[in-house]
CSV table of C-alpha atoms and ligand atoms in Angstrom, one decimal:
chain,number,residue,atom,x,y,z
A,749,MET,CA,0.0,0.0,0.0
A,750,ALA,CA,2.8,2.4,1.0
A,751,LEU,CA,4.5,1.6,-2.3
A,752,ARG,CA,1.4,2.3,-4.3
A,753,SER,CA,0.9,5.7,-2.6
A,754,GLN,CA,4.5,6.6,-3.2
A,755,LEU,CA,4.1,5.7,-6.9
A,756,LEU,CA,1.0,7.9,-7.1
A,757,ARG,CA,2.8,10.8,-5.5
A,758,THR,CA,5.7,10.5,-8.0
A,759,VAL,CA,3.3,10.4,-11.0
A,760,TYR,CA,1.4,13.4,-9.6
A,761,ALA,CA,4.7,15.4,-9.1
A,762,GLY,CA,5.6,14.6,-12.7
A,763,LYS,CA,2.2,15.8,-14.0
A,764,GLN,CA,2.5,19.0,-12.0
A,765,ALA,CA,5.9,19.7,-13.5
A,766,THR,CA,4.5,19.1,-17.0
A,767,ARG,CA,1.5,21.4,-16.2
A,768,GLN,CA,3.9,24.2,-15.2
A,769,LEU,CA,5.7,23.8,-18.6
A,770,HIS,CA,2.3,24.0,-20.4
A,771,GLY,CA,1.5,27.1,-18.3
A,772,LEU,CA,4.4,28.8,-20.0
A,773,LYS,CA,2.7,28.4,-23.4
A,774,GLY,CA,0.9,31.5,-24.7
A,775,LYS,CA,3.3,33.8,-22.9
A,776,GLU,CA,6.4,32.9,-24.9
A,777,ARG,CA,9.7,34.5,-24.0
A,778,ALA,CA,10.9,37.2,-26.4
A,779,GLY,CA,14.2,35.4,-27.1
A,780,VAL,CA,12.4,32.2,-28.1
A,781,THR,CA,10.0,34.1,-30.4
A,782,ARG,CA,13.0,35.8,-32.1
A,783,LEU,CA,14.7,32.4,-32.5
A,784,ARG,CA,11.6,30.9,-34.1
A,785,GLU,CA,11.4,33.8,-36.6
A,786,VAL,CA,15.1,33.4,-37.6
A,787,LEU,CA,14.9,29.6,-37.9
A,788,ASP,CA,11.7,29.8,-39.9
A,789,ASP,CA,13.5,31.9,-42.5
A,790,ARG,CA,16.4,29.4,-42.5
A,791,LEU,CA,14.1,26.4,-42.8
A,792,GLN,CA,12.2,28.1,-45.7
A,793,GLU,CA,15.6,28.6,-47.4
A,794,ILE,CA,16.4,24.9,-47.1
A,795,LYS,CA,13.1,24.0,-48.6
A,796,LYS,CA,13.5,26.5,-51.4
A,797,ALA,CA,17.0,25.0,-52.1
A,798,LYS,CA,15.4,21.6,-52.2
A,799,THR,CA,17.9,20.3,-49.7
A,800,TRP,CA,15.4,19.3,-47.1
A,801,LYS,CA,16.3,15.9,-45.5
A,802,HIS,CA,13.3,13.5,-45.5
A,803,GLU,CA,13.9,10.7,-43.0
A,804,ARG,CA,12.2,7.4,-43.7
A,805,ILE,CA,11.6,5.6,-40.5
A,806,LEU,CA,12.5,1.9,-40.4
A,807,SER,CA,10.4,-0.3,-38.2
A,808,SER,CA,12.8,-3.3,-38.6
A,809,PRO,CA,16.5,-3.9,-38.0
A,810,GLN,CA,19.0,-2.7,-40.6
A,811,ASP,CA,19.3,-5.4,-43.2
A,812,THR,CA,19.0,-6.1,-46.9
A,813,LYS,CA,15.2,-6.2,-46.5
A,814,VAL,CA,13.7,-3.5,-44.3
A,815,ARG,CA,10.2,-2.3,-43.3
A,816,VAL,CA,9.4,1.4,-43.5
A,817,GLN,CA,6.9,3.0,-41.2
A,818,GLY,CA,3.7,3.9,-43.1
A,819,ALA,CA,4.5,1.6,-46.1
A,820,GLU,CA,3.2,-1.8,-46.9
A,821,GLY,CA,5.6,-4.8,-47.2
A,822,GLU,CA,9.3,-5.0,-47.3
A,823,PHE,CA,11.8,-2.9,-49.3
A,824,LEU,CA,15.0,-4.3,-50.7
A,825,ASN,CA,17.6,-2.0,-49.2
A,826,PHE,CA,20.5,-0.7,-51.3
A,827,CYS,CA,21.5,2.4,-49.4
A,828,ALA,CA,23.1,1.3,-46.2
A,829,ASN,CA,26.9,1.1,-45.4
A,830,ASN,CA,26.2,-2.5,-44.3
A,831,TYR,CA,28.9,-3.7,-46.6
A,832,LEU,CA,29.5,-7.1,-45.0
A,833,GLY,CA,25.9,-7.5,-43.8
A,834,LEU,CA,27.0,-7.6,-40.1
A,835,SER,CA,24.5,-4.9,-38.8
A,836,ASN,CA,22.0,-7.6,-38.0
A,837,HIS,CA,24.3,-10.7,-38.2
A,838,PRO,CA,23.2,-13.3,-35.6
A,839,GLU,CA,26.7,-13.8,-34.2
A,840,VAL,CA,27.2,-10.0,-33.9
A,841,VAL,CA,23.8,-9.5,-32.2
A,842,GLU,CA,24.6,-12.4,-29.8
A,843,ALA,CA,28.0,-10.9,-29.0
A,844,ALA,CA,26.4,-7.5,-28.2
A,845,ARG,CA,23.8,-9.2,-26.0
A,846,GLU,CA,26.6,-11.0,-24.1
A,847,GLY,CA,28.6,-7.8,-23.8
A,848,LEU,CA,25.5,-6.2,-22.3
A,849,ARG,CA,25.0,-9.1,-19.9
A,850,LYS,CA,28.6,-9.2,-18.8
A,851,TYR,CA,29.6,-5.5,-18.8
A,852,GLY,CA,26.3,-3.6,-18.5
A,853,ALA,CA,24.6,-0.9,-20.6
A,854,GLY,CA,27.3,1.7,-20.4
A,855,LEU,CA,30.0,3.3,-18.3
A,856,SER,CA,28.5,6.6,-17.1
A,857,SER,CA,32.0,8.0,-17.4
A,858,VAL,CA,34.6,9.1,-19.8
A,859,ARG,CA,37.5,6.8,-20.4
A,860,PHE,CA,40.1,8.4,-18.1
A,861,ILE,CA,37.9,8.7,-15.1
A,862,CYS,CA,36.4,5.3,-14.7
A,863,GLY,CA,35.2,4.4,-18.2
A,864,THR,CA,37.8,1.9,-19.4
A,865,GLN,CA,36.9,-1.8,-19.3
A,866,THR,CA,39.0,-4.7,-20.4
A,867,LEU,CA,36.8,-4.9,-23.5
A,868,HIS,CA,37.9,-1.4,-24.6
A,869,LYS,CA,41.6,-2.3,-24.2
A,870,GLU,CA,41.0,-5.6,-26.1
A,871,LEU,CA,39.3,-3.8,-29.0
A,872,GLU,CA,42.1,-1.2,-29.2
A,873,HIS,CA,44.7,-3.9,-29.2
A,874,ARG,CA,42.8,-5.9,-31.9
A,875,LEU,CA,42.5,-2.8,-34.2
A,876,ALA,CA,46.2,-1.9,-33.9
A,877,GLN,CA,47.0,-5.5,-34.7
A,878,PHE,CA,44.6,-5.7,-37.6
A,879,HIS,CA,46.2,-2.6,-39.2
A,880,GLY,CA,49.7,-3.6,-38.2
A,881,ARG,CA,50.2,-0.3,-36.3
A,882,GLU,CA,51.8,0.4,-33.0
A,883,ASP,CA,48.7,1.5,-31.1
A,884,ALA,CA,45.0,2.5,-31.5
A,885,ILE,CA,42.6,4.7,-29.6
A,886,LEU,CA,38.8,4.2,-29.6
A,887,TYR,CA,36.3,7.0,-30.0
A,888,GLY,CA,32.5,7.2,-29.9
A,889,SER,CA,32.5,7.6,-33.7
A,890,CYS,CA,34.9,8.3,-36.5
A,891,PHE,CA,33.5,11.8,-36.6
A,892,ASP,CA,34.9,12.2,-33.1
A,893,ALA,CA,38.2,10.6,-34.2
A,894,ASN,CA,38.6,13.2,-36.9
A,895,ALA,CA,37.4,16.0,-34.7
A,896,GLY,CA,40.1,15.1,-32.1
A,897,LEU,CA,43.0,14.4,-34.4
A,898,PHE,CA,44.2,17.7,-36.0
A,899,GLU,CA,43.8,20.0,-33.0
A,900,SER,CA,45.7,17.6,-30.8
A,901,MET,CA,48.7,17.1,-33.1
A,902,LEU,CA,49.1,20.3,-35.1
A,903,THR,CA,50.0,23.8,-34.0
A,904,PRO,CA,50.4,27.1,-36.0
A,905,GLU,CA,53.9,26.0,-37.0
A,906,ASP,CA,52.4,23.0,-38.8
A,907,ALA,CA,50.4,22.6,-42.0
A,908,VAL,CA,47.6,20.3,-43.2
A,909,PHE,CA,46.8,19.5,-46.8
A,910,SER,CA,43.3,18.2,-47.4
A,911,ASP,CA,41.6,16.7,-50.5
A,912,ALA,CA,38.7,19.0,-51.6
A,913,LEU,CA,36.2,16.2,-51.3
A,914,ASN,CA,37.2,14.9,-47.9
A,915,HIS,CA,34.4,13.9,-45.5
A,916,ALA,CA,32.8,16.6,-43.4
A,917,SER,CA,34.3,15.3,-40.2
A,918,ILE,CA,37.8,15.9,-41.6
A,919,ILE,CA,36.8,19.4,-42.7
A,920,ASP,CA,35.4,20.2,-39.2
A,921,GLY,CA,38.4,18.6,-37.5
A,922,ILE,CA,40.7,20.8,-39.5
A,923,ARG,CA,38.6,23.9,-38.7
A,924,LEU,CA,39.3,23.2,-35.0
A,925,CYS,CA,43.0,23.3,-35.3
A,926,LYS,CA,45.4,26.2,-35.6
A,927,ALA,CA,47.7,24.8,-38.3
A,928,GLN,CA,48.1,26.4,-41.7
A,929,LYS,CA,45.4,25.0,-43.9
A,930,TYR,CA,45.5,24.0,-47.6
A,931,ARG,CA,42.8,22.4,-49.7
A,932,TYR,CA,44.0,20.6,-52.9
A,933,PRO,CA,41.7,19.8,-55.8
A,934,HIS,CA,40.2,16.3,-55.6
A,935,ARG,CA,43.0,13.7,-56.2
A,936,ASP,CA,45.2,16.3,-57.9
A,937,LEU,CA,48.8,15.3,-57.1
A,938,ASN,CA,50.3,18.1,-59.2
A,939,GLU,CA,48.5,20.8,-57.2
A,940,LEU,CA,49.3,19.0,-53.9
A,941,GLU,CA,53.0,18.9,-54.8
A,942,HIS,CA,53.0,22.6,-55.6
A,943,LEU,CA,51.5,23.3,-52.1
A,944,LEU,CA,53.9,21.0,-50.3
A,945,ALA,CA,56.9,22.4,-52.2
A,946,HIS,CA,56.1,25.9,-51.0
A,947,SER,CA,55.5,25.0,-47.4
A,948,GLU,CA,58.1,25.5,-44.7
A,949,ALA,CA,55.9,24.0,-42.0
A,950,ARG,CA,57.4,21.9,-39.2
A,951,ILE,CA,54.9,19.0,-39.5
A,952,LYS,CA,53.2,18.6,-42.9
A,953,LEU,CA,50.2,16.4,-42.8
A,954,ILE,CA,48.4,15.2,-46.0
A,955,VAL,CA,44.9,13.9,-45.2
A,956,THR,CA,42.5,12.0,-47.5
A,957,ASP,CA,39.5,9.8,-47.5
A,958,GLY,CA,40.7,6.3,-48.7
A,959,VAL,CA,37.4,5.9,-50.7
A,960,PHE,CA,35.2,8.9,-51.4
A,961,SER,CA,31.7,8.2,-50.4
A,962,MET,CA,29.8,10.2,-53.0
A,963,ASP,CA,31.8,8.9,-55.9
A,964,GLY,CA,33.0,5.5,-54.9
A,965,ASN,CA,36.5,6.4,-56.1
A,966,VAL,CA,39.8,5.7,-54.5
A,967,ALA,CA,42.5,8.1,-53.3
A,968,PRO,CA,45.8,7.9,-55.3
A,969,LEU,CA,47.7,6.4,-52.3
A,970,PRO,CA,50.9,5.5,-54.2
A,971,GLY,CA,51.2,9.0,-55.5
A,972,LEU,CA,50.3,10.5,-52.1
A,973,ARG,CA,52.9,8.3,-50.4
A,974,ASN,CA,55.6,9.4,-52.9
A,975,LEU,CA,54.8,13.1,-52.2
A,976,ALA,CA,54.8,12.5,-48.5
A,977,ASP,CA,58.3,11.0,-48.7
A,978,LYS,CA,59.6,13.6,-51.0
A,979,TYR,CA,58.5,16.5,-48.8
A,980,ARG,CA,59.0,14.9,-45.4
A,981,ALA,CA,55.2,14.9,-44.8
A,982,LEU,CA,52.9,12.5,-43.0
A,983,LEU,CA,49.9,10.8,-44.7
A,984,ALA,CA,46.6,10.2,-42.8
A,985,VAL,CA,43.8,8.2,-44.4
A,986,ASP,CA,40.2,8.0,-43.3
A,987,ASP,CA,39.3,4.5,-44.4
A,988,SER,CA,35.7,4.5,-43.2
A,989,HIS,CA,34.5,3.2,-46.6
A,990,ALA,CA,37.1,0.5,-46.8
A,991,THR,CA,38.0,-1.1,-43.5
A,992,GLY,CA,36.9,-4.7,-43.2
A,993,PHE,CA,36.0,-5.3,-46.9
A,994,PHE,CA,38.2,-3.4,-49.3
A,995,GLY,CA,41.4,-5.3,-50.3
A,996,ALA,CA,41.9,-9.0,-50.3
A,997,THR,CA,41.8,-9.3,-46.5
A,998,GLY,CA,39.8,-6.2,-45.7
A,999,ARG,CA,42.8,-4.1,-44.6
A,1000,GLY,CA,41.4,-1.2,-46.7
A,1001,THR,CA,42.6,1.2,-49.3
A,1002,GLU,CA,46.3,0.5,-48.7
A,1003,GLU,CA,45.8,-3.2,-49.4
A,1004,TYR,CA,43.5,-2.5,-52.4
A,1005,CYS,CA,46.3,-0.2,-53.8
A,1006,ASN,CA,48.9,-2.8,-53.1
A,1007,ILE,CA,50.8,-0.4,-50.8
A,1008,MET,CA,50.4,-1.8,-47.3
A,1009,GLY,CA,51.7,0.6,-44.7
A,1010,ALA,CA,51.3,3.6,-46.9
A,1011,ALA,CA,49.4,5.6,-44.3
A,1012,ASP,CA,51.1,6.9,-41.2
A,1013,ILE,CA,47.8,7.4,-39.5
A,1014,ILE,CA,44.5,5.6,-40.2
A,1015,CYS,CA,41.1,6.8,-38.9
A,1016,SER,CA,38.1,4.6,-39.4
A,1017,THR,CA,34.6,3.8,-38.3
A,1018,LEU,CA,33.0,0.8,-36.6
A,1019,GLY,CA,29.6,2.1,-37.9
A,1020,LYS,CA,29.8,0.7,-41.4
A,1021,ALA,CA,31.3,-2.7,-42.4
A,1022,VAL,CA,32.7,-3.6,-38.9
A,1023,SER,CA,29.4,-4.3,-37.0
A,1024,GLY,CA,27.6,-1.2,-38.2
A,1025,ALA,CA,26.8,-0.2,-34.6
A,1026,ALA,CA,28.9,2.8,-33.8
A,1027,GLY,CA,32.5,3.8,-32.8
A,1028,GLY,CA,35.6,5.0,-34.5
A,1029,TYR,CA,39.3,4.9,-34.0
A,1030,THR,CA,42.7,6.3,-34.8
A,1031,THR,CA,45.7,4.0,-35.2
A,1032,GLY,CA,49.3,4.9,-35.8
A,1033,PRO,CA,52.6,5.8,-34.0
A,1034,LYS,CA,52.4,5.1,-30.3
A,1035,GLU,CA,53.4,8.6,-29.3
A,1036,LEU,CA,50.5,10.1,-31.3
A,1037,ILE,CA,48.0,7.7,-29.7
A,1038,THR,CA,49.4,8.5,-26.2
A,1039,LEU,CA,49.1,12.2,-27.0
A,1040,LEU,CA,45.5,11.7,-28.2
A,1041,ARG,CA,44.6,9.9,-24.9
A,1042,ASN,CA,45.9,12.9,-23.0
A,1043,VAL,CA,44.6,15.9,-25.0
A,1044,SER,CA,42.0,14.8,-27.7
A,1045,ARG,CA,38.8,16.5,-26.6
A,1046,PRO,CA,36.2,14.1,-28.0
A,1047,TYR,CA,38.0,11.3,-26.1
A,1048,LEU,CA,38.5,13.2,-22.9
A,1049,PHE,CA,35.1,14.8,-22.7
A,1050,SER,CA,32.7,12.2,-24.0
A,1051,ASN,CA,31.4,8.9,-22.6
A,1052,ALA,CA,33.2,5.6,-23.3
A,1053,PRO,CA,31.7,3.5,-26.1
A,1054,PRO,CA,29.0,1.2,-24.5
A,1055,PRO,CA,30.0,-2.4,-23.9
A,1056,PRO,CA,27.5,-4.0,-26.3
A,1057,VAL,CA,28.8,-1.8,-29.1
A,1058,VAL,CA,32.4,-2.7,-28.3
A,1059,ALA,CA,31.6,-6.4,-28.1
A,1060,ALA,CA,29.8,-6.2,-31.4
A,1061,ALA,CA,32.9,-4.7,-33.0
A,1062,LEU,CA,35.1,-7.4,-31.5
A,1063,LYS,CA,32.9,-10.2,-32.9
A,1064,SER,CA,32.8,-8.4,-36.3
A,1065,LEU,CA,36.6,-8.3,-36.4
A,1066,ASP,CA,36.6,-12.1,-35.7
A,1067,LEU,CA,34.4,-12.5,-38.8
A,1068,VAL,CA,36.4,-10.1,-40.9
A,1069,GLU,CA,39.7,-11.9,-40.0
A,1070,GLY,CA,38.3,-15.5,-40.0
A,1071,SER,CA,37.1,-15.8,-43.6
A,1072,SER,CA,37.1,-14.1,-47.0
A,1073,GLU,CA,33.7,-15.4,-47.8
A,1074,LEU,CA,31.7,-12.2,-47.1
A,1075,ARG,CA,34.3,-10.0,-49.0
A,1076,GLU,CA,34.1,-12.3,-52.0
A,1077,ARG,CA,30.3,-12.2,-52.0
A,1078,LEU,CA,30.4,-8.5,-51.8
A,1079,GLN,CA,32.9,-8.3,-54.7
A,1080,GLN,CA,30.7,-10.6,-56.8
A,1081,ASN,CA,27.6,-8.5,-56.0
A,1082,THR,CA,29.4,-5.3,-56.9
A,1083,ARG,CA,30.6,-6.8,-60.2
A,1084,SER,CA,27.2,-8.1,-61.2
A,1085,PHE,CA,25.6,-4.8,-60.4
A,1086,ARG,CA,28.1,-2.7,-62.2
A,1087,GLU,CA,28.0,-5.0,-65.3
A,1088,GLY,CA,24.2,-5.2,-65.3
A,1089,LEU,CA,23.7,-1.5,-65.2
A,1090,LYS,CA,26.3,-0.9,-68.0
A,1091,ALA,CA,24.5,-3.5,-70.1
A,1092,ALA,CA,21.2,-1.7,-69.4
A,1093,GLY,CA,22.8,1.5,-70.8
A,1094,LEU,CA,23.3,3.3,-67.5
A,1095,THR,CA,26.4,5.0,-66.2
A,1096,VAL,CA,27.9,3.9,-62.9
A,1097,ALA,CA,30.7,6.1,-61.6
A,1098,GLY,CA,33.6,5.2,-59.3
A,1099,ASP,CA,36.1,2.5,-59.1
A,1100,ASP,CA,35.7,-1.2,-58.3
A,1101,HIS,CA,33.8,-0.4,-55.1
A,1102,PRO,CA,30.4,-1.3,-53.7
A,1103,ILE,CA,29.5,2.4,-53.7
A,1104,CYS,CA,27.9,2.6,-57.1
A,1105,PRO,CA,26.7,6.1,-58.0
A,1106,VAL,CA,24.2,5.7,-60.9
A,1107,MET,CA,24.8,9.0,-62.7
A,1108,VAL,CA,21.8,11.1,-63.9
A,1109,GLY,CA,23.0,14.7,-64.1
A,1110,ASP,CA,19.7,16.5,-63.7
A,1111,ALA,CA,18.5,16.7,-60.0
A,1112,PRO,CA,14.7,16.3,-60.6
A,1113,LEU,CA,15.4,13.3,-62.9
A,1114,ALA,CA,17.5,11.7,-60.1
A,1115,VAL,CA,14.6,12.1,-57.7
A,1116,GLU,CA,12.3,10.5,-60.3
A,1117,LEU,CA,14.6,7.6,-60.7
A,1118,ALA,CA,14.8,7.0,-56.9
A,1119,SER,CA,11.0,7.3,-56.6
A,1120,GLY,CA,10.5,4.9,-59.4
A,1121,MET,CA,12.8,2.4,-57.7
A,1122,LEU,CA,11.0,2.8,-54.4
A,1123,GLN,CA,7.7,2.1,-56.2
A,1124,ARG,CA,9.2,-1.1,-57.3
A,1125,GLY,CA,10.1,-1.9,-53.7
A,1126,ILE,CA,13.8,-0.9,-53.9
A,1127,TYR,CA,15.1,1.6,-51.4
A,1128,VAL,CA,17.8,3.9,-52.9
A,1129,VAL,CA,18.4,7.6,-52.4
A,1130,ALA,CA,19.0,10.5,-54.9
A,1131,PHE,CA,21.8,13.0,-54.2
A,1132,SER,CA,22.1,16.4,-55.8
A,1133,TYR,CA,23.8,19.8,-55.3
A,1134,PRO,CA,25.2,20.8,-52.8
A,1135,VAL,CA,26.0,17.3,-51.7
A,1136,VAL,CA,27.5,16.6,-55.1
A,1137,PRO,CA,28.6,19.1,-57.8
A,1138,LYS,CA,25.9,21.0,-59.9
A,1139,GLY,CA,24.8,18.8,-62.8
A,1140,GLY,CA,26.2,15.7,-61.1
A,1141,ALA,CA,22.9,14.4,-59.5
A,1142,ARG,CA,22.9,10.7,-59.0
A,1143,VAL,CA,21.3,7.8,-57.2
A,1144,ARG,CA,23.8,6.1,-54.9
A,1145,VAL,CA,23.6,2.4,-54.6
A,1146,GLN,CA,25.5,0.4,-52.0
A,1147,LEU,CA,26.0,-3.3,-52.3
A,1148,SER,CA,26.2,-5.6,-49.4
A,1149,ALA,CA,27.6,-9.2,-48.9
A,1150,ALA,CA,24.2,-10.0,-47.6
A,1151,HIS,CA,22.4,-9.3,-50.9
A,1152,THR,CA,21.6,-12.4,-52.7
A,1153,PRO,CA,22.2,-12.7,-56.5
A,1154,ASP,CA,18.5,-12.5,-56.9
A,1155,ASP,CA,18.4,-9.2,-55.0
A,1156,VAL,CA,21.0,-7.8,-57.2
A,1157,ALA,CA,19.3,-9.0,-60.4
A,1158,ARG,CA,16.0,-7.4,-59.2
A,1159,ALA,CA,17.7,-4.1,-58.6
A,1160,VAL,CA,19.4,-4.2,-62.0
A,1161,GLN,CA,16.1,-5.0,-63.8
A,1162,ALA,CA,14.3,-2.2,-61.9
A,1163,PHE,CA,17.0,0.3,-62.8
A,1164,ALA,CA,16.7,-0.7,-66.5
A,1165,ASP,CA,12.9,-0.4,-66.4
A,1166,VAL,CA,12.7,2.9,-64.5
A,1167,GLY,CA,15.6,4.3,-66.6
A,1168,LYS,CA,13.6,3.7,-69.8
A,1169,THR,CA,10.3,5.0,-68.3
A,1170,ILE,CA,11.8,8.3,-67.3
A,1171,GLY,CA,13.9,8.7,-70.5
A,1172,LEU,CA,17.3,8.2,-68.9
A,1173,VAL,CA,17.9,5.2,-71.2
A,1174,LYS,CA,17.1,5.6,-74.8
A,1175,GLY,CA,15.4,3.0,-76.9
B,1246,LIG,N1,34.6,9.5,-42.4
B,1246,LIG,C1,34.0,9.1,-43.5
B,1246,LIG,C2,34.8,9.1,-44.8
B,1246,LIG,C3,32.7,8.8,-43.5
B,1246,LIG,O1,32.0,8.5,-44.6
B,1246,LIG,C4,31.9,8.9,-42.3
B,1246,LIG,C5,30.5,8.5,-42.2
B,1246,LIG,O2,29.7,8.8,-43.0
B,1246,LIG,C6,32.6,9.3,-41.1
B,1246,LIG,C7,34.0,9.6,-41.2
B,1246,LIG,C8,31.9,9.3,-39.8
B,1246,LIG,O3,31.8,8.0,-39.3
B,1246,LIG,P1,31.0,7.8,-37.9
B,1246,LIG,O4,29.6,7.5,-38.4
B,1246,LIG,O5,31.7,6.7,-37.2
B,1246,LIG,O6,31.0,9.1,-37.2
């Protein structure tokens, strides 16, 4: 009885607090009214520019077949970074469950206070070993890894040279640092050399995505390494779209380019091929990793990655290292898709990578193509300016090892049909 009345009191107190909040309605504070006016204008601008982000809500786990809230049936999913199909893999899910059971939901702490478990050390050790580097540091995301790298290692005496199409997290990470900043045109080694040759900086750091996510094309690692050596520079590679599946053993862009060890520093994500849950890391020289543990702000001032997420990444690494089967399936799916679309008269940009941008050019036509695919039960997304250059609108397709040959054939056929219907393919 006492328990029941205590419960009622708590519920009543909660309702009172909510009522007080409701009471504020109708007499809005002037600052909030001003904010609404300013933001309304901004939001209208976004709508006018047709860059509004519509989120489709999944009511199922991430997988090759998904359910979308408000729509009937299942959709064949070709727009996730679920390259190896591990996001909902039974062994990965089970490992996460076991991590949760053994180590709890989370740490309620940053790493250096009381947020480091044996599991975190084990994953850092495994990642360093996987890449053959001296040490590795785990972050909540690769965005955090990039946000924490440049400011920690570079001062105004130093310089950073960044590819024009690098990921937003690299761009933001560079913004935070006080080094001299140079942006070289996308994959342009001549222009980069010109910049390096004229720099007197103490540390020179070249940074590039290993694989560029909008184009599915690969950074010129051999050329970048040569320039780094010639001008006493360092090379950092963000291998988020390569780790675990690109290259024969999944070691990423270096392995794909046949130049293992080319990067001095690798940043990557655990939110794509390796589990698909969350997390990021930096691996490289031990002095750098030690410095990051001491001064890198997203590491020092943000909670430790939760144990189920860490356990999922560890199990995913087992699967990545244990067999090439998933990588081979992914390669086969990529090849079938690229060949199928070419045969259907469509253009797929990029290199030999499961990111397959189906090029359209005109933005409304790309939206029409994606909508037509969706009507046929295939979930793909159109990208247009400013995400990609003007006139470079496209529908980006991402293959997974979990797609069956039938799934791929269905997608190819649907692209061929819709392409004809909307006049993208002639004849
Ligand atoms: N770097 C690149 C190249 C990416 O494509 C992404 C994700 O889109 C990130 C970093 C961020 O990764 P995370 O989701 O782990 O923050």
